[in-house]
Amino acid sequence: MAHRRSILFLLALGLLAAALPAVRLRAHGIGKTQLLNEPAGPYLVSAWTDPDPLRADESHVVVGVTDPDSREPIVTGVEVTVTLTSVDDTSVVVREDAGTDSVNQLLYAAEFNDRVAEGRWRVDIAVSGAMGSGQAAGFEVDISPARGFNMLWWGVGGLAVIVGGWFVASMRGEKPARDRRGRPAKTAS
């Protein structure tokens, strides 16, 4: 019985540990379309922002680069730079080299988490590679205030309390069996 409890506890602990990366994985769900096949020198560029609305604590720009002749995505050999410039104060510029997206390897992602403030921002995308370089037509986005505490953590914490409570309860000693009249069962001597 103790072996079974240990296995169940390890399984529950594994499920809890598996839930934690979900916070990070949900970041690049492509998001809201901002540009679609816009020329950027010898390339076509598409861009999405995620989440919708963007927030100061979580702002992602996902970029797709396409060969205009074959209409095939270009996944290697290009550098994608995303620049955010504050509309209110153009001296505030945040630049990020976009890396291959962790969820969709055909896209490039730039994260600006906790690097931008609330307000209106201009987004510019530059692409350079073997075919040349170019800059896509930019677009403006509104950044909302930071969300604060993520509600998912309440769920993860609640699950941890339930698993911990179950573990403590299961580790208590077994009570002796009772017969049908409520008296302790007789043990064989």
mmCIF file with all atom_site columns, C-alpha atoms in Angstrom:
data_model
loop_
_atom_site.group_PDB
_atom_site.id
_atom_site.type_symbol
_atom_site.label_atom_id
_atom_site.label_alt_id
_atom_site.label_comp_id
_atom_site.label_asym_id
_atom_site.label_entity_id
_atom_site.label_seq_id
_atom_site.pdbx_PDB_ins_code
_atom_site.Cartn_x
_atom_site.Cartn_y
_atom_site.Cartn_z
_atom_site.occupancy
_atom_site.B_iso_or_equiv
_atom_site.pdbx_formal_charge
_atom_site.auth_seq_id
_atom_site.auth_comp_id
_atom_site.auth_asym_id
_atom_site.auth_atom_id
_atom_site.pdbx_PDB_model_num
ATOM 1   C CA . MET A 1 1   ? 0.000   0.000   0.000   1.00 0.00 ? 1   MET A CA 1
ATOM 2   C CA . ALA A 1 2   ? 2.843   2.388   0.826   1.00 0.00 ? 2   ALA A CA 1
ATOM 3   C CA . HIS A 1 3   ? 4.451   1.650   -2.553  1.00 0.00 ? 3   HIS A CA 1
ATOM 4   C CA . ARG A 1 4   ? 1.198   2.519   -4.324  1.00 0.00 ? 4   ARG A CA 1
ATOM 5   C CA . ARG A 1 5   ? 0.979   5.816   -2.418  1.00 0.00 ? 5   ARG A CA 1
ATOM 6   C CA . SER A 1 6   ? 4.533   6.696   -3.370  1.00 0.00 ? 6   SER A CA 1
ATOM 7   C CA . ILE A 1 7   ? 3.792   6.067   -7.031  1.00 0.00 ? 7   ILE A CA 1
ATOM 8   C CA . LEU A 1 8   ? 0.606   8.153   -6.870  1.00 0.00 ? 8   LEU A CA 1
ATOM 9   C CA . PHE A 1 9   ? 2.460   10.950  -5.090  1.00 0.00 ? 9   PHE A CA 1
ATOM 10  C CA . LEU A 1 10  ? 5.232   10.974  -7.697  1.00 0.00 ? 10  LEU A CA 1
ATOM 11  C CA . LEU A 1 11  ? 2.630   10.987  -10.474 1.00 0.00 ? 11  LEU A CA 1
ATOM 12  C CA . ALA A 1 12  ? 0.798   13.946  -8.906  1.00 0.00 ? 12  ALA A CA 1
ATOM 13  C CA . LEU A 1 13  ? 4.098   15.765  -8.381  1.00 0.00 ? 13  LEU A CA 1
ATOM 14  C CA . GLY A 1 14  ? 5.009   15.131  -12.029 1.00 0.00 ? 14  GLY A CA 1
ATOM 15  C CA . LEU A 1 15  ? 1.680   16.564  -13.184 1.00 0.00 ? 15  LEU A CA 1
ATOM 16  C CA . LEU A 1 16  ? 2.265   19.657  -11.071 1.00 0.00 ? 16  LEU A CA 1
ATOM 17  C CA . ALA A 1 17  ? 5.758   20.096  -12.510 1.00 0.00 ? 17  ALA A CA 1
ATOM 18  C CA . ALA A 1 18  ? 4.394   19.636  -16.034 1.00 0.00 ? 18  ALA A CA 1
ATOM 19  C CA . ALA A 1 19  ? 1.845   22.421  -15.453 1.00 0.00 ? 19  ALA A CA 1
ATOM 20  C CA . LEU A 1 20  ? 4.508   25.026  -14.664 1.00 0.00 ? 20  LEU A CA 1
ATOM 21  C CA . PRO A 1 21  ? 5.970   25.314  -18.206 1.00 0.00 ? 21  PRO A CA 1
ATOM 22  C CA . ALA A 1 22  ? 2.466   26.024  -19.522 1.00 0.00 ? 22  ALA A CA 1
ATOM 23  C CA . VAL A 1 23  ? 2.950   29.599  -18.333 1.00 0.00 ? 23  VAL A CA 1
ATOM 24  C CA . ARG A 1 24  ? 5.849   30.014  -20.737 1.00 0.00 ? 24  ARG A CA 1
ATOM 25  C CA . LEU A 1 25  ? 4.483   27.961  -23.650 1.00 0.00 ? 25  LEU A CA 1
ATOM 26  C CA . ARG A 1 26  ? 1.362   30.014  -24.111 1.00 0.00 ? 26  ARG A CA 1
ATOM 27  C CA . ALA A 1 27  ? 3.423   33.054  -25.067 1.00 0.00 ? 27  ALA A CA 1
ATOM 28  C CA . HIS A 1 28  ? 3.566   32.607  -28.832 1.00 0.00 ? 28  HIS A CA 1
ATOM 29  C CA . GLY A 1 29  ? 0.147   31.732  -30.123 1.00 0.00 ? 29  GLY A CA 1
ATOM 30  C CA . ILE A 1 30  ? 0.845   33.967  -33.180 1.00 0.00 ? 30  ILE A CA 1
ATOM 31  C CA . GLY A 1 31  ? -1.720  36.565  -32.092 1.00 0.00 ? 31  GLY A CA 1
ATOM 32  C CA . LYS A 1 32  ? -3.199  39.605  -33.828 1.00 0.00 ? 32  LYS A CA 1
ATOM 33  C CA . THR A 1 33  ? -2.180  40.207  -37.456 1.00 0.00 ? 33  THR A CA 1
ATOM 34  C CA . GLN A 1 34  ? -0.395  43.542  -37.956 1.00 0.00 ? 34  GLN A CA 1
ATOM 35  C CA . LEU A 1 35  ? 1.328   43.033  -41.345 1.00 0.00 ? 35  LEU A CA 1
ATOM 36  C CA . LEU A 1 36  ? 0.641   40.449  -44.022 1.00 0.00 ? 36  LEU A CA 1
ATOM 37  C CA . ASN A 1 37  ? 3.133   39.864  -46.851 1.00 0.00 ? 37  ASN A CA 1
ATOM 38  C CA . GLU A 1 38  ? 4.459   43.427  -46.812 1.00 0.00 ? 38  GLU A CA 1
ATOM 39  C CA . PRO A 1 39  ? 7.589   44.050  -48.925 1.00 0.00 ? 39  PRO A CA 1
ATOM 40  C CA . ALA A 1 40  ? 10.823  44.504  -46.980 1.00 0.00 ? 40  ALA A CA 1
ATOM 41  C CA . GLY A 1 41  ? 13.536  44.799  -49.624 1.00 0.00 ? 41  GLY A CA 1
ATOM 42  C CA . PRO A 1 42  ? 13.814  41.390  -51.335 1.00 0.00 ? 42  PRO A CA 1
ATOM 43  C CA . TYR A 1 43  ? 11.563  39.702  -48.738 1.00 0.00 ? 43  TYR A CA 1
ATOM 44  C CA . LEU A 1 44  ? 7.899   39.593  -47.779 1.00 0.00 ? 44  LEU A CA 1
ATOM 45  C CA . VAL A 1 45  ? 7.215   40.094  -44.075 1.00 0.00 ? 45  VAL A CA 1
ATOM 46  C CA . SER A 1 46  ? 4.198   39.250  -41.956 1.00 0.00 ? 46  SER A CA 1
ATOM 47  C CA . ALA A 1 47  ? 3.910   40.270  -38.306 1.00 0.00 ? 47  ALA A CA 1
ATOM 48  C CA . TRP A 1 48  ? 1.665   39.422  -35.394 1.00 0.00 ? 48  TRP A CA 1
ATOM 49  C CA . THR A 1 49  ? 1.514   40.780  -31.857 1.00 0.00 ? 49  THR A CA 1
ATOM 50  C CA . ASP A 1 50  ? 0.689   38.677  -28.837 1.00 0.00 ? 50  ASP A CA 1
ATOM 51  C CA . PRO A 1 51  ? -1.167  38.842  -26.436 1.00 0.00 ? 51  PRO A CA 1
ATOM 52  C CA . ASP A 1 52  ? -4.094  41.012  -27.438 1.00 0.00 ? 52  ASP A CA 1
ATOM 53  C CA . PRO A 1 53  ? -3.970  43.604  -25.995 1.00 0.00 ? 53  PRO A CA 1
ATOM 54  C CA . LEU A 1 54  ? -0.234  43.943  -25.485 1.00 0.00 ? 54  LEU A CA 1
ATOM 55  C CA . ARG A 1 55  ? 0.799   44.702  -21.906 1.00 0.00 ? 55  ARG A CA 1
ATOM 56  C CA . ALA A 1 56  ? 3.882   46.278  -20.394 1.00 0.00 ? 56  ALA A CA 1
ATOM 57  C CA . ASP A 1 57  ? 4.730   42.985  -18.677 1.00 0.00 ? 57  ASP A CA 1
ATOM 58  C CA . GLU A 1 58  ? 4.079   40.812  -21.748 1.00 0.00 ? 58  GLU A CA 1
ATOM 59  C CA . SER A 1 59  ? 4.620   42.002  -25.309 1.00 0.00 ? 59  SER A CA 1
ATOM 60  C CA . HIS A 1 60  ? 5.700   39.749  -28.172 1.00 0.00 ? 60  HIS A CA 1
ATOM 61  C CA . VAL A 1 61  ? 6.167   40.437  -31.875 1.00 0.00 ? 61  VAL A CA 1
ATOM 62  C CA . VAL A 1 62  ? 6.193   37.335  -34.087 1.00 0.00 ? 62  VAL A CA 1
ATOM 63  C CA . VAL A 1 63  ? 7.552   37.727  -37.635 1.00 0.00 ? 63  VAL A CA 1
ATOM 64  C CA . GLY A 1 64  ? 7.327   35.519  -40.700 1.00 0.00 ? 64  GLY A CA 1
ATOM 65  C CA . VAL A 1 65  ? 9.807   36.055  -43.564 1.00 0.00 ? 65  VAL A CA 1
ATOM 66  C CA . THR A 1 66  ? 8.871   34.745  -47.010 1.00 0.00 ? 66  THR A CA 1
ATOM 67  C CA . ASP A 1 67  ? 10.642  34.481  -50.364 1.00 0.00 ? 67  ASP A CA 1
ATOM 68  C CA . PRO A 1 68  ? 8.463   36.571  -52.741 1.00 0.00 ? 68  PRO A CA 1
ATOM 69  C CA . ASP A 1 69  ? 9.128   34.308  -55.756 1.00 0.00 ? 69  ASP A CA 1
ATOM 70  C CA . SER A 1 70  ? 8.495   30.862  -54.262 1.00 0.00 ? 70  SER A CA 1
ATOM 71  C CA . ARG A 1 71  ? 6.236   32.044  -51.408 1.00 0.00 ? 71  ARG A CA 1
ATOM 72  C CA . GLU A 1 72  ? 8.175   29.661  -49.157 1.00 0.00 ? 72  GLU A CA 1
ATOM 73  C CA . PRO A 1 73  ? 9.060   30.678  -45.585 1.00 0.00 ? 73  PRO A CA 1
ATOM 74  C CA . ILE A 1 74  ? 12.709  31.537  -44.990 1.00 0.00 ? 74  ILE A CA 1
ATOM 75  C CA . VAL A 1 75  ? 13.753  29.924  -41.738 1.00 0.00 ? 75  VAL A CA 1
ATOM 76  C CA . THR A 1 76  ? 17.556  30.219  -41.888 1.00 0.00 ? 76  THR A CA 1
ATOM 77  C CA . GLY A 1 77  ? 20.096  32.708  -43.132 1.00 0.00 ? 77  GLY A CA 1
ATOM 78  C CA . VAL A 1 78  ? 18.207  35.881  -42.222 1.00 0.00 ? 78  VAL A CA 1
ATOM 79  C CA . GLU A 1 79  ? 18.431  38.253  -39.297 1.00 0.00 ? 79  GLU A CA 1
ATOM 80  C CA . VAL A 1 80  ? 15.222  39.880  -38.094 1.00 0.00 ? 80  VAL A CA 1
ATOM 81  C CA . THR A 1 81  ? 15.394  42.972  -35.895 1.00 0.00 ? 81  THR A CA 1
ATOM 82  C CA . VAL A 1 82  ? 12.284  44.398  -34.244 1.00 0.00 ? 82  VAL A CA 1
ATOM 83  C CA . THR A 1 83  ? 12.418  47.976  -32.946 1.00 0.00 ? 83  THR A CA 1
ATOM 84  C CA . LEU A 1 84  ? 9.811   49.577  -30.702 1.00 0.00 ? 84  LEU A CA 1
ATOM 85  C CA . THR A 1 85  ? 9.863   53.373  -30.444 1.00 0.00 ? 85  THR A CA 1
ATOM 86  C CA . SER A 1 86  ? 7.652   55.290  -28.034 1.00 0.00 ? 86  SER A CA 1
ATOM 87  C CA . VAL A 1 87  ? 5.321   57.632  -29.920 1.00 0.00 ? 87  VAL A CA 1
ATOM 88  C CA . ASP A 1 88  ? 5.206   59.990  -26.911 1.00 0.00 ? 88  ASP A CA 1
ATOM 89  C CA . ASP A 1 89  ? 8.999   60.179  -26.510 1.00 0.00 ? 89  ASP A CA 1
ATOM 90  C CA . THR A 1 90  ? 10.928  59.142  -29.629 1.00 0.00 ? 90  THR A CA 1
ATOM 91  C CA . SER A 1 91  ? 14.160  58.986  -27.636 1.00 0.00 ? 91  SER A CA 1
ATOM 92  C CA . VAL A 1 92  ? 12.844  55.809  -25.964 1.00 0.00 ? 92  VAL A CA 1
ATOM 93  C CA . VAL A 1 93  ? 13.811  52.960  -28.298 1.00 0.00 ? 93  VAL A CA 1
ATOM 94  C CA . VAL A 1 94  ? 13.860  49.242  -27.506 1.00 0.00 ? 94  VAL A CA 1
ATOM 95  C CA . ARG A 1 95  ? 15.494  46.916  -30.050 1.00 0.00 ? 95  ARG A CA 1
ATOM 96  C CA . GLU A 1 96  ? 15.464  43.123  -30.089 1.00 0.00 ? 96  GLU A CA 1
ATOM 97  C CA . ASP A 1 97  ? 16.992  40.614  -32.506 1.00 0.00 ? 97  ASP A CA 1
ATOM 98  C CA . ALA A 1 98  ? 14.238  38.095  -33.117 1.00 0.00 ? 98  ALA A CA 1
ATOM 99  C CA . GLY A 1 99  ? 15.190  34.463  -32.682 1.00 0.00 ? 99  GLY A CA 1
ATOM 100 C CA . THR A 1 100 ? 13.478  31.391  -34.043 1.00 0.00 ? 100 THR A CA 1
ATOM 101 C CA . ASP A 1 101 ? 10.124  31.025  -32.326 1.00 0.00 ? 101 ASP A CA 1
ATOM 102 C CA . SER A 1 102 ? 10.026  28.248  -29.710 1.00 0.00 ? 102 SER A CA 1
ATOM 103 C CA . VAL A 1 103 ? 6.545   27.098  -30.746 1.00 0.00 ? 103 VAL A CA 1
ATOM 104 C CA . ASN A 1 104 ? 6.606   27.519  -34.551 1.00 0.00 ? 104 ASN A CA 1
ATOM 105 C CA . GLN A 1 105 ? 10.067  27.084  -36.078 1.00 0.00 ? 105 GLN A CA 1
ATOM 106 C CA . LEU A 1 106 ? 8.916   28.865  -39.285 1.00 0.00 ? 106 LEU A CA 1
ATOM 107 C CA . LEU A 1 107 ? 8.632   32.181  -37.446 1.00 0.00 ? 107 LEU A CA 1
ATOM 108 C CA . TYR A 1 108 ? 10.896  34.600  -35.590 1.00 0.00 ? 108 TYR A CA 1
ATOM 109 C CA . ALA A 1 109 ? 9.913   35.987  -32.184 1.00 0.00 ? 109 ALA A CA 1
ATOM 110 C CA . ALA A 1 110 ? 10.996  39.071  -30.262 1.00 0.00 ? 110 ALA A CA 1
ATOM 111 C CA . GLU A 1 111 ? 9.965   39.448  -26.617 1.00 0.00 ? 111 GLU A CA 1
ATOM 112 C CA . PHE A 1 112 ? 9.694   42.830  -24.951 1.00 0.00 ? 112 PHE A CA 1
ATOM 113 C CA . ASN A 1 113 ? 8.446   41.585  -21.571 1.00 0.00 ? 113 ASN A CA 1
ATOM 114 C CA . ASP A 1 114 ? 8.922   44.242  -18.872 1.00 0.00 ? 114 ASP A CA 1
ATOM 115 C CA . ARG A 1 115 ? 10.977  46.399  -21.288 1.00 0.00 ? 115 ARG A CA 1
ATOM 116 C CA . VAL A 1 116 ? 8.238   48.732  -22.526 1.00 0.00 ? 116 VAL A CA 1
ATOM 117 C CA . ALA A 1 117 ? 5.890   51.090  -20.719 1.00 0.00 ? 117 ALA A CA 1
ATOM 118 C CA . GLU A 1 118 ? 2.210   51.762  -21.118 1.00 0.00 ? 118 GLU A CA 1
ATOM 119 C CA . GLY A 1 119 ? 1.369   53.945  -24.126 1.00 0.00 ? 119 GLY A CA 1
ATOM 120 C CA . ARG A 1 120 ? 1.497   54.059  -27.916 1.00 0.00 ? 120 ARG A CA 1
ATOM 121 C CA . TRP A 1 121 ? 4.536   52.521  -29.660 1.00 0.00 ? 121 TRP A CA 1
ATOM 122 C CA . ARG A 1 122 ? 5.746   52.310  -33.257 1.00 0.00 ? 122 ARG A CA 1
ATOM 123 C CA . VAL A 1 123 ? 6.987   48.879  -34.371 1.00 0.00 ? 123 VAL A CA 1
ATOM 124 C CA . ASP A 1 124 ? 9.570   48.619  -37.181 1.00 0.00 ? 124 ASP A CA 1
ATOM 125 C CA . ILE A 1 125 ? 10.897  45.368  -38.612 1.00 0.00 ? 125 ILE A CA 1
ATOM 126 C CA . ALA A 1 126 ? 14.209  45.049  -40.486 1.00 0.00 ? 126 ALA A CA 1
ATOM 127 C CA . VAL A 1 127 ? 15.337  41.909  -42.306 1.00 0.00 ? 127 VAL A CA 1
ATOM 128 C CA . SER A 1 128 ? 18.778  41.156  -43.722 1.00 0.00 ? 128 SER A CA 1
ATOM 129 C CA . GLY A 1 129 ? 20.202  38.028  -45.309 1.00 0.00 ? 129 GLY A CA 1
ATOM 130 C CA . ALA A 1 130 ? 21.763  36.522  -48.423 1.00 0.00 ? 130 ALA A CA 1
ATOM 131 C CA . MET A 1 131 ? 19.148  38.094  -50.725 1.00 0.00 ? 131 MET A CA 1
ATOM 132 C CA . GLY A 1 132 ? 19.779  41.583  -49.325 1.00 0.00 ? 132 GLY A CA 1
ATOM 133 C CA . SER A 1 133 ? 18.159  43.718  -46.663 1.00 0.00 ? 133 SER A CA 1
ATOM 134 C CA . GLY A 1 134 ? 15.045  45.777  -46.205 1.00 0.00 ? 134 GLY A CA 1
ATOM 135 C CA . GLN A 1 135 ? 12.614  47.280  -43.771 1.00 0.00 ? 135 GLN A CA 1
ATOM 136 C CA . ALA A 1 136 ? 8.892   46.543  -43.674 1.00 0.00 ? 136 ALA A CA 1
ATOM 137 C CA . ALA A 1 137 ? 6.255   49.223  -43.353 1.00 0.00 ? 137 ALA A CA 1
ATOM 138 C CA . GLY A 1 138 ? 5.897   49.752  -39.624 1.00 0.00 ? 138 GLY A CA 1
ATOM 139 C CA . PHE A 1 139 ? 2.765   49.821  -37.536 1.00 0.00 ? 139 PHE A CA 1
ATOM 140 C CA . GLU A 1 140 ? 1.648   51.305  -34.225 1.00 0.00 ? 140 GLU A CA 1
ATOM 141 C CA . VAL A 1 141 ? 0.379   49.433  -31.195 1.00 0.00 ? 141 VAL A CA 1
ATOM 142 C CA . ASP A 1 142 ? -1.044  50.368  -27.829 1.00 0.00 ? 142 ASP A CA 1
ATOM 143 C CA . ILE A 1 143 ? 0.632   48.865  -24.767 1.00 0.00 ? 143 ILE A CA 1
ATOM 144 C CA . SER A 1 144 ? -1.677  48.418  -21.775 1.00 0.00 ? 144 SER A CA 1
ATOM 145 C CA . PRO A 1 145 ? -0.499  48.551  -18.155 1.00 0.00 ? 145 PRO A CA 1
ATOM 146 C CA . ALA A 1 146 ? 1.098   45.465  -16.644 1.00 0.00 ? 146 ALA A CA 1
ATOM 147 C CA . ARG A 1 147 ? -1.405  42.863  -15.529 1.00 0.00 ? 147 ARG A CA 1
ATOM 148 C CA . GLY A 1 148 ? 0.219   42.232  -12.187 1.00 0.00 ? 148 GLY A CA 1
ATOM 149 C CA . PHE A 1 149 ? -0.217  38.809  -10.654 1.00 0.00 ? 149 PHE A CA 1
ATOM 150 C CA . ASN A 1 150 ? -0.930  36.009  -13.123 1.00 0.00 ? 150 ASN A CA 1
ATOM 151 C CA . MET A 1 151 ? -4.085  34.127  -12.119 1.00 0.00 ? 151 MET A CA 1
ATOM 152 C CA . LEU A 1 152 ? -2.595  30.865  -13.399 1.00 0.00 ? 152 LEU A CA 1
ATOM 153 C CA . TRP A 1 153 ? -0.299  30.892  -10.368 1.00 0.00 ? 153 TRP A CA 1
ATOM 154 C CA . TRP A 1 154 ? -3.384  30.737  -8.096  1.00 0.00 ? 154 TRP A CA 1
ATOM 155 C CA . GLY A 1 155 ? -4.402  27.526  -9.866  1.00 0.00 ? 155 GLY A CA 1
ATOM 156 C CA . VAL A 1 156 ? -0.911  26.036  -9.643  1.00 0.00 ? 156 VAL A CA 1
ATOM 157 C CA . GLY A 1 157 ? -0.716  26.994  -5.943  1.00 0.00 ? 157 GLY A CA 1
ATOM 158 C CA . GLY A 1 158 ? -4.139  25.478  -5.274  1.00 0.00 ? 158 GLY A CA 1
ATOM 159 C CA . LEU A 1 159 ? -3.097  22.269  -6.984  1.00 0.00 ? 159 LEU A CA 1
ATOM 160 C CA . ALA A 1 160 ? 0.071   22.168  -4.871  1.00 0.00 ? 160 ALA A CA 1
ATOM 161 C CA . VAL A 1 161 ? -1.992  22.573  -1.664  1.00 0.00 ? 161 VAL A CA 1
ATOM 162 C CA . ILE A 1 162 ? -4.339  19.762  -2.724  1.00 0.00 ? 162 ILE A CA 1
ATOM 163 C CA . VAL A 1 163 ? -1.462  17.408  -3.585  1.00 0.00 ? 163 VAL A CA 1
ATOM 164 C CA . GLY A 1 164 ? 0.355   18.286  -0.347  1.00 0.00 ? 164 GLY A CA 1
ATOM 165 C CA . GLY A 1 165 ? -2.789  17.744  1.725   1.00 0.00 ? 165 GLY A CA 1
ATOM 166 C CA . TRP A 1 166 ? -3.451  14.432  0.031   1.00 0.00 ? 166 TRP A CA 1
ATOM 167 C CA . PHE A 1 167 ? 0.143   13.349  0.668   1.00 0.00 ? 167 PHE A CA 1
ATOM 168 C CA . VAL A 1 168 ? -0.003  14.254  4.366   1.00 0.00 ? 168 VAL A CA 1
ATOM 169 C CA . ALA A 1 169 ? -3.345  12.493  4.759   1.00 0.00 ? 169 ALA A CA 1
ATOM 170 C CA . SER A 1 170 ? -2.106  9.361   3.013   1.00 0.00 ? 170 SER A CA 1
ATOM 171 C CA . MET A 1 171 ? 1.007   9.146   5.189   1.00 0.00 ? 171 MET A CA 1
ATOM 172 C CA . ARG A 1 172 ? -0.995  8.846   8.386   1.00 0.00 ? 172 ARG A CA 1
ATOM 173 C CA . GLY A 1 173 ? -1.136  5.368   9.854   1.00 0.00 ? 173 GLY A CA 1
ATOM 174 C CA . GLU A 1 174 ? -3.871  2.965   8.841   1.00 0.00 ? 174 GLU A CA 1
ATOM 175 C CA . LYS A 1 175 ? -6.736  2.703   11.321  1.00 0.00 ? 175 LYS A CA 1
ATOM 176 C CA . PRO A 1 176 ? -7.592  -0.817  12.470  1.00 0.00 ? 176 PRO A CA 1
ATOM 177 C CA . ALA A 1 177 ? -10.578 -2.329  10.720  1.00 0.00 ? 177 ALA A CA 1
ATOM 178 C CA . ARG A 1 178 ? -13.850 -2.323  12.670  1.00 0.00 ? 178 ARG A CA 1
ATOM 179 C CA . ASP A 1 179 ? -16.461 -4.995  12.645  1.00 0.00 ? 179 ASP A CA 1
ATOM 180 C CA . ARG A 1 180 ? -20.022 -4.138  11.711  1.00 0.00 ? 180 ARG A CA 1
ATOM 181 C CA . ARG A 1 181 ? -21.031 -3.274  15.274  1.00 0.00 ? 181 ARG A CA 1
ATOM 182 C CA . GLY A 1 182 ? -18.401 -0.510  15.531  1.00 0.00 ? 182 GLY A CA 1
ATOM 183 C CA . ARG A 1 183 ? -15.984 -2.394  17.796  1.00 0.00 ? 183 ARG A CA 1
ATOM 184 C CA . PRO A 1 184 ? -12.345 -2.919  16.900  1.00 0.00 ? 184 PRO A CA 1
ATOM 185 C CA . ALA A 1 185 ? -11.799 -6.159  15.025  1.00 0.00 ? 185 ALA A CA 1
ATOM 186 C CA . LYS A 1 186 ? -10.234 -9.020  16.934  1.00 0.00 ? 186 LYS A CA 1
ATOM 187 C CA . THR A 1 187 ? -6.728  -9.793  15.932  1.00 0.00 ? 187 THR A CA 1
ATOM 188 C CA . ALA A 1 188 ? -5.465  -13.318 15.613  1.00 0.00 ? 188 ALA A CA 1
ATOM 189 C CA . SER A 1 189 ? -2.904  -14.276 18.229  1.00 0.00 ? 189 SER A CA 1
#
